[in-house]
XYZ file of C-alpha atoms in Angstrom:
492
model
C -5.642 -0.535 -3.812
C -7.795 -1.608 -1.164
C -5.464 -3.239 1.191
C -4.069 -2.765 4.562
C -1.756 -4.745 6.776
C -4.798 -6.200 8.399
C -6.065 -7.941 5.357
C -4.785 -11.447 4.850
C -6.717 -12.581 1.847
C -5.387 -12.843 -1.630
C -5.864 -9.199 -2.637
C -3.973 -6.340 -1.127
C -5.090 -5.245 2.221
C -7.774 -2.738 1.976
C -5.282 -1.184 0.186
C -4.126 -0.270 3.562
C -5.063 -2.695 3.586
C -4.224 -2.245 -0.083
C -3.152 -0.626 3.242
C -1.466 0.115 2.670
C -3.511 -1.195 4.224
C -2.768 -0.987 3.090
C -0.631 -0.799 2.404
C 2.331 -0.590 6.391
C 4.432 2.033 8.011
C 7.567 3.429 6.466
C 11.059 3.550 7.915
C 12.855 6.823 8.365
C 16.507 7.232 7.509
C 19.205 9.864 7.852
C 20.362 12.485 5.407
C 23.348 10.481 4.230
C 21.106 7.608 3.300
C 18.761 9.950 1.457
C 21.641 11.391 -0.524
C 22.986 7.990 -1.459
C 19.548 6.689 -2.297
C 18.656 9.600 -4.509
C 21.828 9.048 -6.494
C 21.198 5.330 -6.909
C 17.462 5.651 -7.538
C 18.152 8.043 -10.364
C 21.065 6.065 -11.724
C 19.096 5.139 -14.805
C 19.709 8.672 -16.026
C 16.079 9.604 -15.693
C 13.196 8.766 -13.390
C 10.491 6.135 -13.682
C 7.918 8.895 -13.980
C 9.791 10.638 -16.806
C 10.203 7.408 -18.705
C 6.538 6.494 -18.166
C 5.321 9.946 -19.216
C 7.360 9.660 -22.381
C 5.345 6.502 -23.109
C 2.044 8.250 -22.364
C 1.348 6.604 -18.996
C 1.954 7.423 -15.365
C 3.950 5.500 -12.737
C 2.602 5.873 -9.244
C 2.907 4.629 -5.668
C 0.840 4.430 -2.485
C 1.590 6.553 0.561
C 0.232 6.728 4.059
C 0.294 9.700 6.440
C 3.058 8.004 8.438
C 5.221 7.683 5.358
C 5.504 11.436 4.977
C 7.960 11.718 7.885
C 10.301 9.154 6.355
C 12.923 11.148 4.438
C 14.425 8.125 2.680
C 10.994 6.998 1.473
C 9.828 10.422 0.345
C 13.121 11.007 -1.505
C 12.278 8.057 -3.735
C 8.581 8.867 -3.917
C 9.057 12.459 -5.079
C 11.818 11.682 -7.546
C 10.435 8.523 -9.127
C 6.637 8.611 -9.080
C 4.069 11.008 -10.494
C 0.821 9.576 -9.032
C -0.106 8.980 -5.392
C -2.777 6.701 -3.946
C -3.500 7.246 -0.226
C -3.226 3.935 1.619
C -5.992 4.540 4.187
C -6.560 8.254 4.491
C -9.570 8.558 2.179
C -11.363 5.363 3.241
C -14.702 5.501 5.000
C -13.428 4.554 8.458
C -11.068 7.549 8.374
C -13.211 10.115 6.600
C -16.582 9.436 8.289
C -15.982 7.403 11.455
C -19.413 8.277 12.824
C -22.569 9.255 10.979
C -22.246 12.757 9.601
C -18.897 13.460 11.283
C -16.116 13.922 8.717
C -12.324 13.953 9.025
C -10.436 14.956 5.916
C -7.216 15.979 7.682
C -5.234 12.785 6.873
C -6.304 12.783 3.237
C -5.526 16.475 2.933
C -1.975 15.788 4.078
C -1.462 13.234 1.297
C -2.934 15.672 -1.224
C -0.715 18.522 -0.018
C 2.394 16.350 -0.320
C 1.409 15.311 -3.843
C 0.684 18.882 -4.931
C 3.984 20.103 -3.499
C 5.834 17.476 -5.523
C 3.957 17.767 -8.794
C 2.119 14.454 -8.354
C -1.510 13.677 -9.114
C -3.748 11.713 -6.736
C -6.017 8.686 -7.174
C -8.753 8.840 -4.533
C -9.059 5.525 -2.724
C -11.840 4.693 -1.970
C -15.509 5.629 -1.551
C -17.459 2.381 -1.170
C -15.960 -0.827 0.178
C -17.123 -3.613 2.465
C -13.853 -3.488 4.449
C -12.581 -0.679 6.709
C -16.230 0.275 6.962
C -17.410 1.794 10.266
C -19.791 -0.370 12.219
C -22.466 2.298 12.144
C -22.852 1.819 8.373
C -23.172 -1.977 8.625
C -25.728 -1.530 11.448
C -28.051 0.728 9.460
C -31.533 -0.525 8.545
C -31.565 -1.513 4.889
C -33.792 1.398 3.941
C -31.203 3.910 5.218
C -28.147 2.538 3.436
C -28.662 4.387 0.147
C -28.994 7.783 1.801
C -25.885 7.173 3.903
C -23.855 6.031 0.879
C -24.937 8.928 -1.294
C -24.272 11.438 1.488
C -20.812 10.010 2.118
C -19.860 10.000 -1.569
C -21.217 13.498 -2.198
C -19.505 15.026 0.849
C -16.094 13.450 0.247
C -15.974 13.947 -3.498
C -17.138 17.528 -3.127
C -14.392 18.180 -0.562
C -11.758 17.105 -3.119
C -13.585 18.421 -6.205
C -11.204 19.393 -8.983
C -8.155 18.228 -7.042
C -8.037 14.468 -7.788
C -7.273 12.641 -10.997
C -9.578 9.711 -10.279
C -11.654 7.887 -7.654
C -11.885 4.189 -6.904
C -15.644 4.570 -6.424
C -16.419 0.953 -5.548
C -13.597 -1.219 -4.298
C -13.489 -5.021 -4.448
C -17.204 -5.690 -5.061
C -16.757 -9.294 -6.308
C -16.460 -12.754 -4.854
C -13.968 -15.137 -6.447
C -16.769 -16.857 -8.423
C -17.729 -13.601 -10.135
C -20.812 -12.902 -8.024
C -21.273 -9.638 -6.152
C -20.533 -9.656 -2.431
C -23.577 -9.671 -0.183
C -22.353 -6.651 1.780
C -24.275 -3.879 3.475
C -24.651 -1.952 0.209
C -25.890 -4.956 -1.769
C -28.325 -5.930 0.987
C -29.660 -2.400 1.181
C -29.840 -1.553 -2.518
C -29.267 -4.693 -4.573
C -26.798 -4.753 -7.418
C -27.861 -1.279 -8.463
C -25.770 0.254 -5.670
C -22.739 0.313 -7.971
C -24.464 2.359 -10.676
C -25.876 4.666 -8.013
C -22.432 5.175 -6.465
C -20.922 6.058 -9.825
C -23.701 8.512 -10.705
C -23.426 10.148 -7.282
C -19.662 10.571 -7.601
C -19.977 11.991 -11.090
C -22.553 14.540 -9.944
C -20.214 15.693 -7.181
C -17.160 16.030 -9.465
C -17.767 15.598 -13.207
C -14.019 15.976 -13.918
C -12.708 13.041 -11.867
C -12.162 9.703 -13.575
C -14.379 7.041 -11.977
C -13.070 3.509 -11.477
C -14.100 0.128 -10.161
C -11.139 -1.589 -8.510
C -10.562 -5.257 -7.591
C -7.935 -7.975 -7.173
C -7.690 -11.361 -8.938
C -9.207 -9.873 -12.068
C -5.871 -9.415 -13.859
C -6.211 -12.574 -15.954
C -9.291 -14.065 -17.552
C -11.435 -16.123 -15.225
C -14.715 -16.147 -13.317
C -13.984 -13.017 -11.309
C -12.720 -10.937 -14.236
C -15.706 -12.187 -16.269
C -18.018 -10.900 -13.560
C -16.326 -7.496 -13.694
C -16.419 -7.501 -17.501
C -20.155 -8.229 -17.552
C -20.775 -5.510 -14.975
C -18.863 -2.874 -16.918
C -20.577 -3.921 -20.117
C -23.949 -3.499 -18.418
C -23.051 -0.121 -16.902
C -21.854 1.206 -20.246
C -25.090 0.084 -21.937
C -27.069 1.978 -19.289
C -25.074 5.159 -19.773
C -23.666 5.005 -16.263
C -20.552 7.190 -15.902
C -17.623 4.788 -15.578
C -14.162 5.659 -16.876
C -11.947 2.764 -15.875
C -11.206 -0.517 -14.181
C -8.339 -0.949 -11.726
C -6.393 -4.216 -11.660
C -4.864 -4.325 -8.207
C -2.147 -6.823 -9.231
C -0.993 -8.220 -5.902
C 0.978 -11.049 -7.413
C 2.826 -14.059 -6.083
C 6.300 -14.553 -7.561
C 6.160 -16.161 -11.020
C 2.354 -16.031 -11.202
C 1.598 -13.010 -13.409
C -1.279 -14.288 -15.569
C -0.376 -15.024 -19.154
C -3.746 -13.626 -20.173
C -3.260 -10.226 -18.527
C -2.615 -8.260 -21.702
C -5.548 -9.818 -23.535
C -7.765 -9.247 -20.531
C -6.763 -5.584 -20.370
C -7.482 -5.280 -24.073
C -11.016 -6.677 -23.826
C -11.901 -4.174 -21.084
C -10.407 -1.335 -23.112
C -12.556 -2.422 -26.021
C -15.627 -1.657 -23.904
C -14.568 1.978 -23.934
C -13.001 2.231 -20.506
C -9.430 2.763 -19.377
C -7.548 0.190 -17.401
C -4.815 0.723 -14.821
C -2.532 -1.410 -12.655
C -3.401 0.118 -9.291
C -1.611 -1.779 -6.475
C 1.298 -3.714 -7.949
C 3.532 -5.866 -5.787
C 5.080 -9.320 -6.253
C 5.627 -11.222 -3.037
C 8.406 -13.697 -2.386
C 8.755 -16.503 0.126
C 11.479 -15.265 2.478
C 14.390 -15.220 2.566
C 14.612 -13.989 -0.985
C 17.326 -15.476 -3.222
C 19.057 -13.984 -6.217
C 16.956 -16.263 -8.403
C 13.803 -14.949 -6.729
C 14.832 -11.382 -7.421
C 15.579 -12.198 -11.056
C 12.096 -13.738 -11.431
C 10.555 -10.705 -9.732
C 12.330 -8.472 -12.227
C 10.815 -10.490 -15.055
C 7.363 -10.277 -13.426
C 7.546 -6.494 -13.088
C 8.709 -6.091 -16.668
C 5.861 -8.319 -17.893
C 3.266 -6.175 -16.129
C 4.693 -2.912 -17.487
C 4.983 -4.337 -21.001
C 1.377 -5.606 -20.843
C 0.212 -2.114 -19.958
C 2.287 -0.483 -22.682
C 0.840 -2.900 -25.238
C -2.747 -1.776 -24.535
C -3.631 1.720 -25.682
C -6.300 1.999 -23.004
C -3.877 1.302 -20.148
C -3.155 4.660 -18.547
C -0.648 3.800 -15.840
C 0.940 1.504 -13.259
C 1.099 2.102 -9.481
C 3.153 0.079 -7.035
C 1.570 -0.478 -3.616
C 4.083 1.261 -1.404
C 7.537 2.613 -2.155
C 9.871 -0.080 -0.810
C 9.963 -3.381 1.054
C 10.244 -1.533 4.366
C 6.788 0.037 4.041
C 5.071 -2.856 2.188
C 1.964 -4.375 3.719
C 2.934 -7.885 2.600
C 5.008 -9.107 5.591
C 2.293 -8.110 7.993
C -0.440 -9.873 6.018
C 1.233 -12.986 4.546
C 3.367 -14.909 7.017
C 6.825 -15.693 5.709
C 6.480 -13.551 2.578
C 7.767 -10.113 1.588
C 10.404 -8.353 -0.550
C 7.554 -7.485 -2.911
C 8.555 -4.097 -4.330
C 11.208 -2.556 -6.566
C 13.151 -1.111 -3.597
C 14.672 -2.986 -0.685
C 14.401 -2.252 3.056
C 16.891 0.588 2.701
C 15.142 2.008 -0.375
C 17.923 0.826 -2.694
C 16.796 -0.257 -6.184
C 16.423 -3.984 -6.812
C 16.626 -5.847 -10.127
C 12.909 -5.213 -10.606
C 13.635 -1.477 -10.764
C 16.183 -1.999 -13.556
C 13.768 -4.262 -15.426
C 11.039 -1.604 -15.285
C 13.463 1.092 -16.472
C 14.342 -1.095 -19.447
C 10.691 -1.888 -20.173
C 9.951 1.851 -20.242
C 12.701 2.382 -22.776
C 15.420 3.608 -20.427
C 18.951 2.358 -19.967
C 19.503 1.290 -16.392
C 22.870 1.630 -14.799
C 21.665 1.117 -11.239
C 23.642 -1.848 -9.849
C 21.397 -4.886 -9.398
C 21.033 -6.293 -5.908
C 23.301 -9.329 -6.007
C 22.707 -10.167 -2.364
C 19.025 -10.452 -1.450
C 17.886 -7.806 1.038
C 17.731 -8.978 4.615
C 14.080 -9.553 5.445
C 12.402 -11.854 7.892
C 8.719 -12.702 8.090
C 6.587 -11.426 10.905
C 6.147 -13.992 13.665
C 3.799 -14.266 16.589
C 6.447 -16.121 18.597
C 9.715 -14.294 19.205
C 12.366 -15.913 17.019
C 15.581 -17.331 18.370
C 17.841 -14.456 19.167
C 21.568 -14.079 19.392
C 22.651 -13.066 22.927
C 23.704 -9.443 23.170
C 27.275 -8.716 24.047
C 28.343 -6.490 26.885
C 29.658 -3.910 24.452
C 27.760 -0.646 24.835
C 26.803 1.733 22.050
C 28.738 4.974 22.088
C 25.734 6.866 20.702
C 22.696 6.011 18.622
C 19.813 7.478 16.698
C 16.317 5.996 16.304
C 13.693 7.047 13.806
C 10.296 5.396 13.638
C 7.002 5.696 11.802
C 3.568 4.465 12.859
C 0.757 3.572 10.467
C -2.490 3.132 12.470
C -6.064 2.193 11.721
C -9.138 1.501 13.908
C -7.641 -0.968 16.375
C -4.290 -1.828 14.825
C -0.986 -0.337 13.808
C 2.371 -1.154 12.312
C 5.546 0.528 13.496
C 8.840 0.513 11.609
C 12.006 1.516 13.458
C 15.454 2.322 12.118
C 18.368 2.144 14.562
C 21.643 3.852 13.623
C 24.958 3.431 15.449
C 26.261 7.006 15.482
C 29.286 6.052 17.566
C 32.824 5.459 16.368
C 33.018 1.739 17.240
C 30.951 -1.273 16.256
C 28.161 -2.622 18.449
C 28.275 -6.418 18.648
C 24.916 -7.595 19.960
C 22.201 -5.131 20.843
C 18.982 -4.686 22.756
C 16.642 -1.787 22.062
C 14.329 -0.914 24.937
C 11.186 1.198 24.641
C 7.805 1.534 26.318
C 4.571 0.993 24.373
C 1.663 3.347 24.940
C -1.045 1.997 27.190
C -3.360 -0.401 25.405
C -0.847 -1.425 22.727
C 0.052 -5.115 22.359
C 2.532 -6.493 19.839
C 1.087 -9.353 17.802
C 3.932 -9.987 15.374
C 7.373 -8.569 14.610
C 10.236 -8.770 12.211
C 14.035 -8.468 12.272
C 14.140 -8.708 16.110
C 12.751 -10.681 19.043
C 10.238 -8.756 21.179
C 9.527 -9.403 24.855
C 7.189 -8.827 26.524
C 4.415 -7.836 24.121
C 3.152 -4.907 26.222
C 4.571 -2.193 28.459
C 8.368 -1.930 28.606
C 9.560 -3.962 25.591
C 13.035 -5.202 24.740
C 13.769 -5.819 21.047
C 16.816 -8.055 20.709
C 18.877 -8.643 17.574
C 18.635 -11.806 15.563
C 21.575 -13.916 14.465
C 22.070 -12.048 11.180
C 21.799 -8.409 12.330
C 23.615 -8.386 15.677
C 26.571 -6.312 14.496
C 26.103 -2.612 13.901
C 29.252 -1.068 12.452
C 30.003 2.586 13.166
C 27.536 4.596 11.102
C 25.490 1.492 10.172
C 21.709 1.125 10.538
C 19.307 -1.746 10.982
C 15.559 -1.748 10.456
C 13.056 -3.607 12.662
C 9.339 -3.390 13.183
C 6.186 -4.882 14.539
C 2.418 -5.041 14.182
C 0.263 -4.329 17.239
C -3.267 -3.797 18.409
C -4.326 -0.703 20.317
C -7.314 0.535 22.290
C -7.218 4.118 21.070
C -3.674 5.365 21.686
C -1.518 4.671 18.613
C 1.373 6.904 19.696
C 4.969 5.845 19.116
C 7.287 5.329 22.090
C 8.736 8.606 23.382
C 12.260 7.282 23.898
C 14.566 4.388 23.044
C 17.742 3.053 24.660
C 20.280 0.874 22.875
C 22.320 -1.303 25.251
C 21.493 1.144 28.008
C 22.350 4.315 26.055
C 19.538 6.760 25.304
C 19.210 7.377 21.567
C 18.428 10.638 19.829
C 15.592 10.623 17.351
């Protein structure tokens, strides 16, 4: 996708944006949670990827570098998905932050994880107007083409023969179906897209080459613009293999024309793929919301299965805990098939059924506890004087140029319940919290106290709670080095 938690418009964040950004940081969990999750996630008797492969498609997810240290998340990712899209690690601001200086380390980590777990990789992305270093936008128009071609050639060559596909140009369209007037268009005109595709093909003739965008899932002005572009590219003999439908949906709003739209693109001789699927809900989610979400997910999968040219479906992120949605859309979340603890939701069961499996995973009858990010600390329940006997904290940071998200899991490892808690930690210099969820945070810089909310103040012995925040930084995106829960230093 092309989203990241920074992006707040109707598509996914830059895929970190879609990161991802999509596209947000993942929560870590203990070995007992991983064991329980693996059992539940596979309760359908077989995995999503096995069911999808039996139907001739793939079922993928998006991962960021920070996700790889989250054992609960990776337990689901490796067992359930067979395709990986990097949330931010192959975007221009990561791979070529300054002219001619390349950094493939983060992307290589995603690739290594995928290879170790028998998963293929969709490269995301080569040319995009977002998450673009300022040096590119500042180039004189007559230097843009050389910079773009050099970037594409260098990155695609680095990964030559190792990736299934590339999102060569990401989100090139305005909502009215016109091309964005970005640095590439201003420097090269509309021909920049054909040039990007030809350059990528020359660097790796085996990789599938895609154009990727959001709000093109149903018929309309934007999808018509994409259709006309693909039609023109095909008539010119430009190497294009597919179109990615990001599919960042709002609950109950999957377009009724999605299958027909997929079919008309496939008729042009290109593949189609659902590349960044999520389905966001106004929080708190209700049982009715989750039932509708299950229906939405099943509709998308069935639409893909009905079109011979649809090669696969990828969810943007693994679970609600690492979804970019809460950080980008105030008051919304719970957008994936797995809840904040990576337990399967009704949408998971619906997808299993759509893929021809028989799901026995128990549906979530109580909506997962999720609160929207807020820039003003929410009303908190006062902590009690009861101290934690012992505690464990795991956290994961997902950072980009000047921002980050951090997800924290707190586990009461003592033998008695904690009734009311405060978690204290010190932010790295230059970090400032801008929004948070599942706790109140004060102050926003320096030594921070995160205090429970009214619904998560009790931590039974062995129980965990997940909190998190979005912050800006001035260069140091490191996680806090230590945490104390009600005055007791936690392991982690």
